[in-house]
mmCIF file of C-alpha atoms in Angstrom:
data_model
loop_
_atom_site.group_PDB
_atom_site.id
_atom_site.type_symbol
_atom_site.label_atom_id
_atom_site.label_comp_id
_atom_site.label_asym_id
_atom_site.label_seq_id
_atom_site.Cartn_x
_atom_site.Cartn_y
_atom_site.Cartn_z
ATOM 1 C CA UNK A 1 -21.118 67.993 1.669
ATOM 2 C CA UNK A 2 -23.596 70.874 1.792
ATOM 3 C CA UNK A 3 -26.798 71.445 -0.136
ATOM 4 C CA UNK A 4 -28.878 74.515 -0.993
ATOM 5 C CA UNK A 5 -32.046 74.481 -3.080
ATOM 6 C CA UNK A 6 -33.755 77.734 -3.922
ATOM 7 C CA UNK A 7 -36.051 79.098 -6.604
ATOM 8 C CA UNK A 8 -37.672 82.291 -7.766
ATOM 9 C CA UNK A 9 -40.319 83.198 -10.316
ATOM 10 C CA UNK A 10 -39.337 85.862 -12.849
ATOM 11 C CA UNK A 11 -41.785 87.693 -15.084
ATOM 12 C CA UNK A 12 -39.903 86.948 -18.311
ATOM 13 C CA UNK A 13 -39.469 84.077 -20.737
ATOM 14 C CA UNK A 14 -36.770 81.451 -20.125
ATOM 15 C CA UNK A 15 -34.885 82.934 -23.091
ATOM 16 C CA UNK A 16 -34.900 86.408 -21.511
ATOM 17 C CA UNK A 17 -33.760 85.043 -18.135
ATOM 18 C CA UNK A 18 -31.019 82.957 -19.804
ATOM 19 C CA UNK A 19 -29.583 86.016 -21.570
ATOM 20 C CA UNK A 20 -28.794 87.619 -18.202
ATOM 21 C CA UNK A 21 -28.265 84.573 -15.971
ATOM 22 C CA UNK A 22 -25.891 82.729 -18.329
ATOM 23 C CA UNK A 23 -23.810 85.818 -19.184
ATOM 24 C CA UNK A 24 -20.759 85.921 -16.876
ATOM 25 C CA UNK A 25 -20.240 89.623 -17.582
ATOM 26 C CA UNK A 26 -23.653 90.299 -15.920
ATOM 27 C CA UNK A 27 -22.783 88.449 -12.674
ATOM 28 C CA UNK A 28 -21.594 91.616 -10.867
ATOM 29 C CA UNK A 29 -25.012 93.166 -11.626
ATOM 30 C CA UNK A 30 -26.859 90.670 -9.420
ATOM 31 C CA UNK A 31 -24.514 88.629 -7.214
ATOM 32 C CA UNK A 32 -23.523 89.889 -3.771
ATOM 33 C CA UNK A 33 -19.926 90.326 -2.640
ATOM 34 C CA UNK A 34 -18.898 92.569 -5.548
ATOM 35 C CA UNK A 35 -17.397 89.838 -7.752
ATOM 36 C CA UNK A 36 -14.964 90.794 -10.492
ATOM 37 C CA UNK A 37 -15.290 88.515 -13.511
ATOM 38 C CA UNK A 38 -12.258 87.908 -15.713
ATOM 39 C CA UNK A 39 -10.590 85.318 -17.910
ATOM 40 C CA UNK A 40 -13.849 84.366 -19.699
ATOM 41 C CA UNK A 41 -13.344 81.473 -22.134
ATOM 42 C CA UNK A 42 -16.269 80.735 -24.424
ATOM 43 C CA UNK A 43 -20.014 81.254 -24.030
ATOM 44 C CA UNK A 44 -21.732 79.546 -21.111
ATOM 45 C CA UNK A 45 -23.718 77.520 -23.626
ATOM 46 C CA UNK A 46 -20.752 75.228 -24.310
ATOM 47 C CA UNK A 47 -19.353 72.562 -21.968
ATOM 48 C CA UNK A 48 -15.793 73.438 -21.001
ATOM 49 C CA UNK A 49 -16.372 77.200 -21.139
ATOM 50 C CA UNK A 50 -15.154 78.955 -18.011
ATOM 51 C CA UNK A 51 -14.536 82.202 -16.155
ATOM 52 C CA UNK A 52 -12.719 83.404 -13.057
ATOM 53 C CA UNK A 53 -14.525 85.223 -10.254
ATOM 54 C CA UNK A 54 -12.624 87.308 -7.707
ATOM 55 C CA UNK A 55 -14.036 88.575 -4.422
ATOM 56 C CA UNK A 56 -11.205 90.384 -2.713
ATOM 57 C CA UNK A 57 -8.395 87.852 -2.331
ATOM 58 C CA UNK A 58 -10.725 84.895 -2.930
ATOM 59 C CA UNK A 59 -10.524 83.437 -6.438
ATOM 60 C CA UNK A 60 -12.708 80.763 -8.020
ATOM 61 C CA UNK A 61 -12.899 79.232 -11.519
ATOM 62 C CA UNK A 62 -16.316 78.206 -12.819
ATOM 63 C CA UNK A 63 -16.585 75.700 -15.675
ATOM 64 C CA UNK A 64 -19.673 74.667 -17.627
ATOM 65 C CA UNK A 65 -20.359 70.950 -17.178
ATOM 66 C CA UNK A 66 -23.442 70.901 -19.418
ATOM 67 C CA UNK A 67 -25.876 73.354 -20.957
ATOM 68 C CA UNK A 68 -29.229 73.088 -22.690
ATOM 69 C CA UNK A 69 -30.165 76.703 -23.442
ATOM 70 C CA UNK A 70 -32.497 78.075 -22.202
ATOM 71 C CA UNK A 71 -33.626 75.199 -19.954
ATOM 72 C CA UNK A 72 -30.627 74.015 -17.935
ATOM 73 C CA UNK A 73 -27.098 75.018 -16.954
ATOM 74 C CA UNK A 74 -24.787 72.870 -14.821
ATOM 75 C CA UNK A 75 -21.544 74.437 -13.587
ATOM 76 C CA UNK A 76 -18.692 73.383 -11.322
ATOM 77 C CA UNK A 77 -16.781 76.003 -9.385
ATOM 78 C CA UNK A 78 -13.354 75.182 -7.979
ATOM 79 C CA UNK A 79 -12.735 77.620 -5.170
ATOM 80 C CA UNK A 80 -10.423 78.235 -2.237
ATOM 81 C CA UNK A 81 -9.414 75.641 0.366
ATOM 82 C CA UNK A 82 -10.224 72.759 -1.986
ATOM 83 C CA UNK A 83 -13.928 73.604 -2.188
ATOM 84 C CA UNK A 84 -15.927 72.476 -5.223
ATOM 85 C CA UNK A 85 -19.498 73.673 -5.846
ATOM 86 C CA UNK A 86 -21.769 72.119 -8.463
ATOM 87 C CA UNK A 87 -24.796 74.219 -9.365
ATOM 88 C CA UNK A 88 -27.687 72.892 -11.424
ATOM 89 C CA UNK A 89 -29.913 75.691 -12.716
ATOM 90 C CA UNK A 90 -33.232 74.903 -14.360
ATOM 91 C CA UNK A 91 -35.395 77.468 -16.119
ATOM 92 C CA UNK A 92 -39.014 76.300 -16.398
ATOM 93 C CA UNK A 93 -41.696 78.284 -18.242
ATOM 94 C CA UNK A 94 -44.646 78.696 -15.872
ATOM 95 C CA UNK A 95 -47.572 81.100 -15.402
ATOM 96 C CA UNK A 96 -46.418 83.618 -18.003
ATOM 97 C CA UNK A 97 -42.890 83.724 -16.631
ATOM 98 C CA UNK A 98 -39.985 81.514 -15.597
ATOM 99 C CA UNK A 99 -39.265 79.504 -12.475
ATOM 100 C CA UNK A 100 -35.502 79.555 -11.926
ATOM 101 C CA UNK A 101 -34.675 76.539 -9.759
ATOM 102 C CA UNK A 102 -31.176 76.225 -8.278
ATOM 103 C CA UNK A 103 -29.526 73.262 -6.578
ATOM 104 C CA UNK A 104 -26.012 73.846 -5.212
ATOM 105 C CA UNK A 105 -23.924 71.009 -3.759
ATOM 106 C CA UNK A 106 -20.565 71.618 -2.067
ATOM 107 C CA UNK A 107 -17.762 69.081 -1.777
ATOM 108 C CA UNK A 108 -14.312 69.270 -0.210
ATOM 109 C CA UNK A 109 -11.152 67.596 -1.524
ATOM 110 C CA UNK A 110 -9.926 67.202 2.038
ATOM 111 C CA UNK A 111 -11.396 67.295 5.524
ATOM 112 C CA UNK A 112 -11.320 70.741 7.097
ATOM 113 C CA UNK A 113 -13.684 70.155 10.005
ATOM 114 C CA UNK A 114 -15.136 73.349 11.511
ATOM 115 C CA UNK A 115 -13.465 75.571 8.888
ATOM 116 C CA UNK A 116 -15.366 73.755 6.127
ATOM 117 C CA UNK A 117 -18.662 74.194 7.986
ATOM 118 C CA UNK A 118 -18.079 77.946 8.389
ATOM 119 C CA UNK A 119 -17.248 78.374 4.693
ATOM 120 C CA UNK A 120 -20.284 76.295 3.663
ATOM 121 C CA UNK A 121 -22.570 78.363 5.897
ATOM 122 C CA UNK A 122 -21.280 81.553 4.262
ATOM 123 C CA UNK A 123 -21.507 80.241 0.694
ATOM 124 C CA UNK A 124 -24.790 78.357 1.054
ATOM 125 C CA UNK A 125 -26.538 81.030 3.080
ATOM 126 C CA UNK A 126 -30.255 80.972 2.214
ATOM 127 C CA UNK A 127 -30.351 84.707 2.947
ATOM 128 C CA UNK A 128 -27.641 85.439 0.381
ATOM 129 C CA UNK A 129 -29.354 83.169 -2.168
ATOM 130 C CA UNK A 130 -32.621 85.078 -1.674
ATOM 131 C CA UNK A 131 -30.837 88.442 -2.098
ATOM 132 C CA UNK A 132 -29.030 87.339 -5.263
ATOM 133 C CA UNK A 133 -32.155 85.864 -6.847
ATOM 134 C CA UNK A 134 -34.156 88.989 -5.940
ATOM 135 C CA UNK A 135 -31.415 91.084 -7.603
ATOM 136 C CA UNK A 136 -31.502 88.836 -10.693
ATOM 137 C CA UNK A 137 -35.311 88.975 -10.834
ATOM 138 C CA UNK A 138 -35.319 92.785 -10.666
ATOM 139 C CA UNK A 139 -32.558 93.030 -13.282
ATOM 140 C CA UNK A 140 -34.295 90.716 -15.768
ATOM 141 C CA UNK A 141 -37.703 92.281 -15.250
ATOM 142 C CA UNK A 142 -36.230 95.774 -15.944
ATOM 143 C CA UNK A 143 -34.825 94.605 -19.307
ATOM 144 C CA UNK A 144 -36.823 95.633 -22.371
ATOM 145 C CA UNK A 145 -38.686 92.613 -23.768
ATOM 146 C CA UNK A 146 -38.440 91.545 -27.343
#
């Protein structure tokens, strides 16, 4: 099991952040690795909604576990090699903006030893998390308010 916790402050309301963050079609605008999003089923405000993300030959399906717009989104991603990632995202209004707090937990359906550790290090890289959240922050802050 791996764990990553990261946060960023965005100069926008939780509602404005949610509109970008919880829209799967906007994921390629801020996530690294050039993901292609397809097979979107339902809005990410409803449990059971899902989408497929492709990065080259790697394919993952993300499903909404729970959502309380615009305060919290919990998703589970079933990825390659039996990897499952649960991400809890909290949007907290603070200081005229929003703290976006992420907690990602990885689990494996089977033991993969060193391979699992390498994949976890790549997926849970604090550097990648910082880049993606900086991209998201810049994207949301460029959006017209209102």
